[in-house]
CSV table of C-alpha atoms in Angstrom, one decimal:
chain,number,residue,atom,x,y,z
E,18,MET,CA,71.9,0.7,2.3
E,19,THR,CA,69.5,3.6,2.6
E,20,ILE,CA,67.4,4.2,-0.5
E,21,PRO,CA,67.0,7.9,-1.3
E,22,ARG,CA,63.4,9.0,-1.0
E,23,HIS,CA,61.8,12.1,-2.3
E,24,ARG,CA,60.0,13.9,0.5
E,25,PRO,CA,56.9,15.8,-0.7
E,26,ALA,CA,57.1,19.5,-0.5
E,27,ARG,CA,54.0,19.7,1.7
E,28,LEU,CA,56.0,18.1,4.5
E,29,GLU,CA,58.8,20.6,4.5
E,30,HIS,CA,57.5,22.7,7.4
E,31,ILE,CA,55.6,19.9,9.3
E,32,ALA,CA,56.9,19.8,12.8
E,33,GLY,CA,56.5,17.2,15.5
E,34,ILE,CA,54.3,18.1,18.5
E,35,GLY,CA,56.7,16.7,21.1
E,36,VAL,CA,54.0,15.1,23.2
E,37,ASP,CA,54.5,11.6,21.7
E,38,ARG,CA,58.3,11.7,22.4
E,39,MET,CA,57.8,12.9,26.0
E,40,GLY,CA,55.1,10.3,26.6
E,41,SER,CA,57.4,7.5,25.4
E,42,LEU,CA,60.2,8.8,27.6
E,43,ALA,CA,57.9,8.8,30.7
E,44,ASP,CA,56.5,5.4,29.9
E,45,ALA,CA,60.0,3.9,29.6
E,46,GLY,CA,61.5,5.8,32.6
E,47,GLY,CA,60.4,3.4,35.3
E,48,ARG,CA,59.3,6.3,37.6
E,49,ASP,CA,56.0,7.6,38.8
E,50,TYR,CA,56.2,10.8,36.8
E,51,LEU,CA,53.8,13.7,37.1
E,52,ARG,CA,52.3,13.4,33.6
E,53,LEU,CA,51.9,17.0,32.5
E,54,GLU,CA,53.0,16.5,28.9
E,55,ASN,CA,49.9,14.9,27.4
E,56,LEU,CA,46.4,15.8,26.3
E,57,ASP,CA,44.6,13.1,28.2
E,58,VAL,CA,42.3,13.5,31.1
E,59,ASP,CA,42.1,11.4,34.3
E,60,ILE,CA,38.4,12.2,34.9
E,61,PRO,CA,36.2,9.5,33.2
E,62,PRO,CA,33.5,10.2,30.6
E,63,ASP,CA,29.8,10.2,31.4
E,64,PRO,CA,28.9,6.7,32.7
E,65,GLU,CA,25.8,6.7,30.5
E,66,ALA,CA,28.1,7.2,27.4
E,67,ILE,CA,30.3,4.3,28.5
E,68,GLU,CA,27.3,2.0,28.9
E,69,ARG,CA,26.0,3.0,25.5
E,70,THR,CA,29.4,2.2,24.0
E,71,ARG,CA,29.4,-1.2,25.6
E,72,ALA,CA,25.9,-1.9,24.2
E,73,ALA,CA,26.8,-0.6,20.7
E,74,ALA,CA,29.8,-2.9,20.5
E,75,SER,CA,27.5,-5.9,20.3
E,76,CYS,CA,24.9,-4.2,18.0
E,77,ASP,CA,25.3,-5.1,14.3
E,78,ALA,CA,23.8,-1.8,13.2
E,79,ASP,CA,26.4,0.2,15.1
E,80,ASN,CA,29.3,-1.8,13.7
E,81,SER,CA,29.3,0.3,10.6
E,82,TYR,CA,30.5,3.5,8.9
E,83,LEU,CA,27.0,4.2,7.7
E,84,PRO,CA,25.7,6.8,7.2
E,85,PHE,CA,28.8,8.2,5.6
E,86,ILE,CA,28.1,11.6,7.0
E,87,GLY,CA,27.3,10.4,10.5
E,88,GLN,CA,24.3,9.1,12.4
E,89,GLN,CA,21.4,11.4,12.2
E,90,GLY,CA,20.9,11.4,16.0
E,91,LEU,CA,24.4,12.7,16.6
E,92,ARG,CA,24.1,15.3,13.8
E,93,ASP,CA,20.9,16.6,15.3
E,94,THR,CA,22.5,16.8,18.7
E,95,ALA,CA,25.6,18.6,17.4
E,96,VAL,CA,23.6,21.3,15.6
E,97,ALA,CA,21.3,21.7,18.6
E,98,HIS,CA,24.4,22.3,20.7
E,99,VAL,CA,26.1,24.7,18.3
E,100,GLY,CA,22.7,26.5,17.9
E,101,ARG,CA,22.4,26.9,21.6
E,102,MET,CA,25.9,28.4,21.8
E,103,SER,CA,25.4,30.7,18.8
E,104,GLY,CA,21.7,31.4,18.6
E,105,LEU,CA,21.5,30.2,15.0
E,106,PRO,CA,18.9,27.8,13.6
E,107,TYR,CA,21.0,24.9,12.2
E,108,THR,CA,19.6,21.6,11.1
E,109,GLY,CA,21.4,18.2,11.2
E,110,GLU,CA,20.3,17.4,7.7
E,111,ARG,CA,21.6,20.5,6.0
E,112,ASN,CA,24.4,21.9,8.3
E,113,CYS,CA,26.4,19.0,9.8
E,114,VAL,CA,28.8,16.2,9.0
E,115,ILE,CA,30.4,13.9,11.6
E,116,SER,CA,34.2,13.6,11.6
E,117,ALA,CA,36.7,11.1,13.1
E,118,GLY,CA,37.7,13.6,15.8
E,119,GLY,CA,37.8,17.4,15.9
E,120,LEU,CA,41.2,17.7,14.2
E,121,SER,CA,40.1,15.5,11.3
E,122,GLY,CA,37.1,17.8,10.9
E,123,ILE,CA,39.4,20.8,10.9
E,124,LEU,CA,41.6,19.3,8.2
E,125,ASN,CA,38.6,18.5,6.1
E,126,VAL,CA,37.3,22.1,6.4
E,127,LEU,CA,40.7,23.5,5.4
E,128,LEU,CA,41.0,21.2,2.4
E,129,ALA,CA,37.5,22.2,1.3
E,130,THR,CA,38.1,26.0,1.6
E,131,VAL,CA,41.8,26.9,1.4
E,132,GLU,CA,43.7,27.2,-1.8
E,133,THR,CA,47.5,26.5,-2.0
E,134,GLY,CA,49.2,29.7,-0.9
E,135,ASP,CA,46.3,31.1,1.0
E,136,GLU,CA,47.1,32.5,4.5
E,137,VAL,CA,45.2,31.4,7.5
E,138,ILE,CA,45.3,33.6,10.7
E,139,VAL,CA,46.0,31.8,14.0
E,140,THR,CA,47.0,33.0,17.4
E,141,ASP,CA,50.5,32.7,18.7
E,142,PRO,CA,50.9,30.3,20.4
E,143,THR,CA,48.7,27.7,18.8
E,144,TYR,CA,48.6,24.0,19.0
E,145,ALA,CA,51.2,22.6,16.5
E,146,GLY,CA,48.7,20.1,15.2
E,147,LEU,CA,46.5,22.9,13.9
E,148,ILE,CA,49.5,24.6,12.3
E,149,ASN,CA,50.5,21.4,10.7
E,150,ARG,CA,47.0,20.9,9.2
E,151,ILE,CA,47.0,24.4,7.7
E,152,ARG,CA,50.3,23.5,6.0
E,153,LEU,CA,49.0,20.1,4.8
E,154,ALA,CA,46.1,21.8,3.2
E,155,GLY,CA,48.5,24.1,1.3
E,156,GLY,CA,47.9,27.1,3.5
E,157,ILE,CA,50.4,29.4,5.2
E,158,PRO,CA,49.8,30.1,8.9
E,159,ARG,CA,49.8,33.8,9.7
E,160,PHE,CA,50.5,34.3,13.4
E,161,VAL,CA,48.8,36.9,15.6
E,162,PRO,CA,50.3,37.0,19.1
E,163,PHE,CA,48.6,37.0,22.4
E,164,ARG,CA,50.1,39.6,24.7
E,165,PHE,CA,52.0,37.9,27.5
E,166,GLU,CA,52.3,39.5,31.0
E,167,PRO,CA,54.0,37.3,33.6
E,168,GLY,CA,51.4,36.6,36.2
E,169,GLY,CA,48.6,37.9,34.0
E,170,GLU,CA,46.1,36.5,31.6
E,171,TRP,CA,46.9,36.1,27.9
E,172,LYS,CA,45.2,38.9,25.8
E,173,LEU,CA,44.7,39.0,22.1
E,174,ASP,CA,46.7,41.7,20.4
E,175,ARG,CA,43.9,43.3,18.4
E,176,ALA,CA,46.2,45.8,16.6
E,177,ALA,CA,48.4,42.9,15.4
E,178,LEU,CA,45.2,41.1,14.2
E,179,GLU,CA,44.2,44.1,12.1
E,180,GLN,CA,47.7,44.4,10.6
E,181,ALA,CA,47.8,40.6,9.8
E,182,VAL,CA,44.8,40.8,7.4
E,183,GLY,CA,46.5,41.1,4.1
E,184,PRO,CA,45.5,40.3,0.5
E,185,LYS,CA,46.5,36.6,0.8
E,186,VAL,CA,44.5,35.9,4.0
E,187,ARG,CA,41.6,33.6,3.3
E,188,ALA,CA,40.5,32.5,6.7
E,189,MET,CA,41.0,32.7,10.5
E,190,LEU,CA,41.3,29.5,12.5
E,191,LEU,CA,40.7,30.5,16.1
E,192,MET,CA,40.2,28.6,19.4
E,193,SER,CA,38.9,30.0,22.7
E,194,PRO,CA,40.1,29.0,25.2
E,195,SER,CA,43.2,28.7,23.0
E,196,MET,CA,45.4,25.6,23.4
E,197,PRO,CA,48.0,25.7,24.9
E,198,SER,CA,47.9,29.2,26.5
E,199,GLY,CA,44.4,29.1,27.9
E,200,GLY,CA,43.8,32.6,26.4
E,201,VAL,CA,40.2,33.5,26.0
E,202,LEU,CA,38.8,35.9,23.4
E,203,ASP,CA,36.4,38.3,25.1
E,204,GLU,CA,33.3,39.9,23.5
E,205,GLY,CA,35.3,42.8,22.2
E,206,ASP,CA,37.8,40.4,20.6
E,207,TRP,CA,35.1,38.4,18.8
E,208,MET,CA,33.4,41.6,17.7
E,209,ARG,CA,36.7,42.8,16.1
E,210,VAL,CA,37.2,39.4,14.5
E,211,ALA,CA,33.7,39.5,13.0
E,212,GLU,CA,34.2,43.0,11.7
E,213,LEU,CA,37.4,42.1,10.0
E,214,CYS,CA,35.9,38.9,8.5
E,215,VAL,CA,32.9,40.8,7.1
E,216,GLN,CA,35.1,43.6,5.8
E,217,HIS,CA,37.6,41.4,4.0
E,218,ASP,CA,35.3,38.5,3.2
E,219,LEU,CA,37.1,35.9,5.3
E,220,LEU,CA,36.0,32.5,6.5
E,221,LEU,CA,36.1,31.9,10.3
E,222,ILE,CA,36.9,28.4,11.4
E,223,VAL,CA,36.1,28.0,15.1
E,224,ASP,CA,37.8,25.1,17.0
E,225,SER,CA,35.2,24.8,19.8
E,226,ALA,CA,36.8,21.8,21.5
E,227,MET,CA,37.3,23.7,24.8
E,228,GLU,CA,34.6,26.3,24.3
E,229,ARG,CA,32.9,25.7,27.7
E,230,LEU,CA,36.1,25.0,29.7
E,231,LEU,CA,36.0,28.5,31.1
E,232,PHE,CA,37.2,29.7,34.6
E,233,ASP,CA,36.1,32.4,37.0
E,234,GLY,CA,32.5,32.4,35.9
E,235,ARG,CA,33.1,33.4,32.3
E,236,ALA,CA,30.3,32.9,29.8
E,237,VAL,CA,30.7,31.3,26.3
E,238,ARG,CA,31.0,33.8,23.5
E,239,HIS,CA,30.3,32.1,20.1
E,240,PRO,CA,31.0,34.4,17.1
E,241,ALA,CA,28.6,32.7,14.5
E,242,GLY,CA,25.7,34.7,15.8
E,243,LEU,CA,27.4,38.1,15.4
E,244,PRO,CA,26.3,40.3,12.5
E,245,GLY,CA,27.4,39.0,9.1
E,246,MET,CA,28.9,35.8,10.5
E,247,ALA,CA,26.3,33.2,10.1
E,248,GLU,CA,27.2,32.6,6.4
E,249,ARG,CA,31.0,32.6,7.0
E,250,THR,CA,31.5,30.7,10.3
E,251,VAL,CA,32.3,27.0,10.4
E,252,THR,CA,32.3,25.4,13.9
E,253,VAL,CA,34.3,22.2,14.5
E,254,GLY,CA,33.5,20.4,17.8
E,255,SER,CA,34.9,17.4,19.5
E,256,ALA,CA,33.9,14.8,22.1
E,257,ALA,CA,37.5,14.7,23.4
E,258,LYS,CA,38.1,17.8,25.6
E,259,GLU,CA,34.7,18.8,27.0
E,260,LEU,CA,33.2,15.3,27.1
E,261,ARG,CA,36.4,13.6,28.1
E,262,MET,CA,35.9,11.0,25.3
E,263,ILE,CA,39.4,11.2,23.8
E,264,GLY,CA,39.6,7.6,22.7
E,265,TRP,CA,36.2,7.7,20.9
E,266,ARG,CA,37.6,10.0,18.2
E,267,VAL,CA,34.2,11.7,17.5
E,268,GLY,CA,33.9,15.2,16.1
E,269,TRP,CA,31.4,17.3,14.2
E,270,VAL,CA,31.5,20.1,11.6
E,271,VAL,CA,28.6,22.6,11.6
E,272,ALA,CA,28.6,25.0,8.7
E,273,PRO,CA,26.5,27.2,6.5
E,274,GLU,CA,24.6,25.1,3.9
E,275,HIS,CA,26.5,26.6,0.9
E,276,LEU,CA,29.8,25.1,2.3
E,277,MET,CA,28.5,21.7,3.1
E,278,PRO,CA,28.9,20.0,-0.3
E,279,ASP,CA,32.6,20.6,-0.5
E,280,ILE,CA,33.2,19.7,3.2
E,281,VAL,CA,31.2,16.5,2.7
E,282,ALA,CA,33.2,15.7,-0.5
E,283,VAL,CA,36.5,16.0,1.4
E,284,SER,CA,35.1,14.0,4.3
E,285,LEU,CA,34.1,11.1,2.0
E,286,ALA,CA,37.6,11.2,0.4
E,287,ASN,CA,39.4,11.3,3.7
E,288,VAL,CA,38.6,9.3,6.9
E,289,VAL,CA,34.8,9.4,6.4
E,290,VAL,CA,33.3,9.0,9.9
E,291,PRO,CA,34.2,7.2,13.2
E,292,VAL,CA,32.6,3.8,13.4
E,293,GLY,CA,29.1,3.8,14.7
E,294,ILE,CA,30.0,2.2,18.0
E,295,GLY,CA,30.9,5.6,19.6
E,296,GLN,CA,28.6,8.0,17.8
E,297,ASP,CA,25.4,7.6,19.9
E,298,ALA,CA,27.5,7.6,23.1
E,299,ALA,CA,28.9,10.9,22.1
E,300,ALA,CA,25.4,12.3,21.4
E,301,ILE,CA,24.3,11.1,24.9
E,302,ALA,CA,27.3,12.7,26.6
E,303,LEU,CA,26.8,16.0,24.7
E,304,ARG,CA,23.1,16.2,25.6
E,305,ARG,CA,23.9,15.5,29.3
E,306,SER,CA,26.9,17.8,29.4
E,307,TYR,CA,24.9,20.9,30.4
E,308,ASP,CA,24.4,19.1,33.8
E,309,THR,CA,27.7,17.2,34.0
E,310,LEU,CA,30.2,19.8,32.8
E,311,PRO,CA,30.2,22.3,35.7
E,312,ALA,CA,31.8,19.9,38.2
E,313,TYR,CA,34.4,19.0,35.6
E,314,VAL,CA,35.2,22.7,35.0
E,315,ALA,CA,35.4,23.3,38.7
E,316,GLU,CA,38.0,20.5,39.1
E,317,LEU,CA,40.1,21.9,36.2
E,318,GLN,CA,39.9,25.4,37.8
E,319,ALA,CA,41.0,23.9,41.2
E,320,ARG,CA,44.1,22.4,39.4
E,321,ARG,CA,44.8,25.7,37.7
E,322,ASP,CA,44.6,27.6,41.0
E,323,LEU,CA,46.9,25.1,42.7
E,324,MET,CA,49.4,25.4,39.9
E,325,LEU,CA,49.3,29.2,40.1
E,326,ARG,CA,49.9,29.1,43.9
E,327,GLU,CA,52.8,26.6,43.5
E,328,LEU,CA,54.4,28.7,40.7
E,329,ASP,CA,53.7,32.1,42.3
E,330,GLY,CA,56.4,34.6,41.3
E,331,LEU,CA,57.5,32.7,38.2
E,332,PRO,CA,56.7,34.1,34.7
E,333,VAL,CA,53.6,32.1,34.0
E,334,GLY,CA,50.6,33.1,31.9
E,335,VAL,CA,47.3,32.7,33.7
E,336,PRO,CA,44.9,30.5,31.7
E,337,ALA,CA,41.4,31.8,31.7
E,338,GLY,CA,40.2,28.4,30.5
E,339,GLY,CA,41.3,25.1,29.0
E,340,TRP,CA,43.6,22.7,30.7
E,341,SER,CA,47.2,23.9,30.2
E,342,MET,CA,49.6,26.6,31.4
E,343,LEU,CA,52.8,28.0,30.1
E,344,LEU,CA,56.0,29.0,31.9
E,345,ARG,CA,58.6,31.3,30.2
E,346,VAL,CA,61.9,29.6,30.9
E,347,SER,CA,64.0,31.9,28.7
E,348,ASP,CA,63.9,34.3,31.7
E,349,PHE,CA,66.3,31.8,33.3
E,350,GLY,CA,68.6,31.3,30.3
E,351,LEU,CA,66.9,28.1,29.2
E,352,ASP,CA,64.9,26.9,26.3
E,353,GLY,CA,61.9,24.6,26.5
E,354,GLU,CA,63.7,21.5,25.4
E,355,THR,CA,66.5,22.0,28.1
E,356,MET,CA,63.9,22.6,30.7
E,357,SER,CA,61.9,19.6,29.7
E,358,SER,CA,65.0,17.4,30.2
E,359,GLN,CA,65.7,19.0,33.6
E,360,LEU,CA,62.1,18.5,34.7
E,361,LEU,CA,62.4,14.8,33.9
E,362,GLU,CA,65.2,14.6,36.5
E,363,GLN,CA,62.7,16.0,39.0
E,364,GLY,CA,60.0,13.4,38.1
E,365,VAL,CA,57.9,15.8,36.0
E,366,CYS,CA,57.1,15.1,32.3
E,367,ALA,CA,56.4,18.4,30.4
E,368,THR,CA,56.8,19.4,26.8
E,369,SER,CA,58.6,22.2,25.0
E,370,MET,CA,56.7,24.7,22.9
E,371,LYS,CA,59.1,24.6,19.9
E,372,GLY,CA,57.1,24.9,16.8
E,373,TRP,CA,53.9,26.1,18.5
E,374,GLY,CA,54.4,29.8,17.7
E,375,GLU,CA,56.8,32.4,16.5
E,376,THR,CA,56.6,35.0,19.3
E,377,HIS,CA,55.7,32.5,22.0
E,378,GLY,CA,57.5,29.2,21.2
E,379,ALA,CA,60.7,27.6,22.2
E,380,GLN,CA,61.2,29.9,25.2
E,381,PHE,CA,58.2,28.3,27.0
E,382,ILE,CA,57.5,25.0,28.7
E,383,ARG,CA,53.9,23.7,28.8
E,384,PHE,CA,52.1,22.1,31.7
E,385,VAL,CA,48.9,20.1,31.0
E,386,PHE,CA,47.0,19.7,34.3
E,387,ALA,CA,44.1,17.6,32.9
E,388,ASN,CA,45.6,14.3,33.9
E,389,GLU,CA,46.8,14.9,37.4
E,390,PRO,CA,44.6,15.6,40.5
E,391,VAL,CA,45.3,18.4,42.9
E,392,ALA,CA,46.8,16.0,45.5
E,393,ARG,CA,49.5,14.9,43.1
E,394,LEU,CA,50.2,18.4,41.8
E,395,ALA,CA,51.0,19.6,45.3
E,396,GLY,CA,54.7,20.3,45.6
E,397,ILE,CA,55.3,20.9,41.9
E,398,GLY,CA,56.6,24.4,42.6
E,399,ARG,CA,59.6,23.0,44.4
E,400,ARG,CA,60.4,20.6,41.5
E,401,VAL,CA,60.0,23.3,38.9
E,402,ARG,CA,62.3,25.7,40.8
E,403,THR,CA,64.9,22.9,41.2
E,404,ALA,CA,64.8,22.2,37.5
E,405,LEU,CA,65.2,25.9,36.7
E,406,ALA,CA,68.3,26.0,38.8
E,407,GLY,CA,69.6,23.0,36.8
E,408,VAL,CA,70.1,20.8,39.8
E,409,GLY,CA,70.4,17.2,38.9
E,410,ALA,CA,70.6,17.9,35.1
């Protein structure tokens, strides 16, 4: 007998992200699938970070949650990095708390700053995990679309952004490059974001997990250093995407001092920090990343370029950074879930975009190219076109 259970109202609009289901199907399928559904990466982390993790596993001092706001060395490294990106003089003592991954840090910030019923502006599309966290915090996502031009780059719709700023908007939660589109906010975009935040007294939460995964020679634009933004910008970083330390679950929150007591209070009531075994390793990888990152970005760009050549003529959005690409399958009378099933028949595991946006959602399929090298991606165009035609479905 099934016992009736009351489902909390906060879960009413919480949607699955689809990646877990597709990963399970691929694992159980008994085939050598192209794994384009997940958010893993096949390029290993910095070897010095791996060695430090091994050493930390046998060190009693590292087998600890203490300090509850994160090891001082990692906090100092994180603020030095965000300061280098933004030009602001942060300190580890006053402006940083370590989180158990970037998404945990974002949830902590939302819980510390957003009232129930507040609206939070996000781009459309946006990673469903970010949308879910806004809702868990009691907020309401307010979607601002990227403009989609088949074969072109995703561009922020500035006019739609301006129209979205209403009386209930409390914050913007933005990511550049945005996941999953790879859309990058340019200097003019960030200037308009800053002007609107100052004009309407809005908080800006920057998900900087992919901030430096930029293609075609683009430079990082960090909005915290723009006029009026130092006191209203919170930067949430992560060791997962740029440092390839996904399993370490290490993140950091860098914020103005006046916001830190509430962010720390939520952090202590939530997951606290990742255990110390991975924290110094993340600090080492972050410090060394200025030397190690270019080769990694070049490899991601090579994969993007191969995907674009293979899918030439199809309605794809060109990612200017990040590690994923979207194909609009509604042009062929399909939705993302149907296309996902038909791709499985062709040995490709990819995930639908249902729930990842309002304007750009179920009509797209997402290809994550972080976990497959160029040699294995070769020939994907033929498989995609076969799946679009419904052969073998």
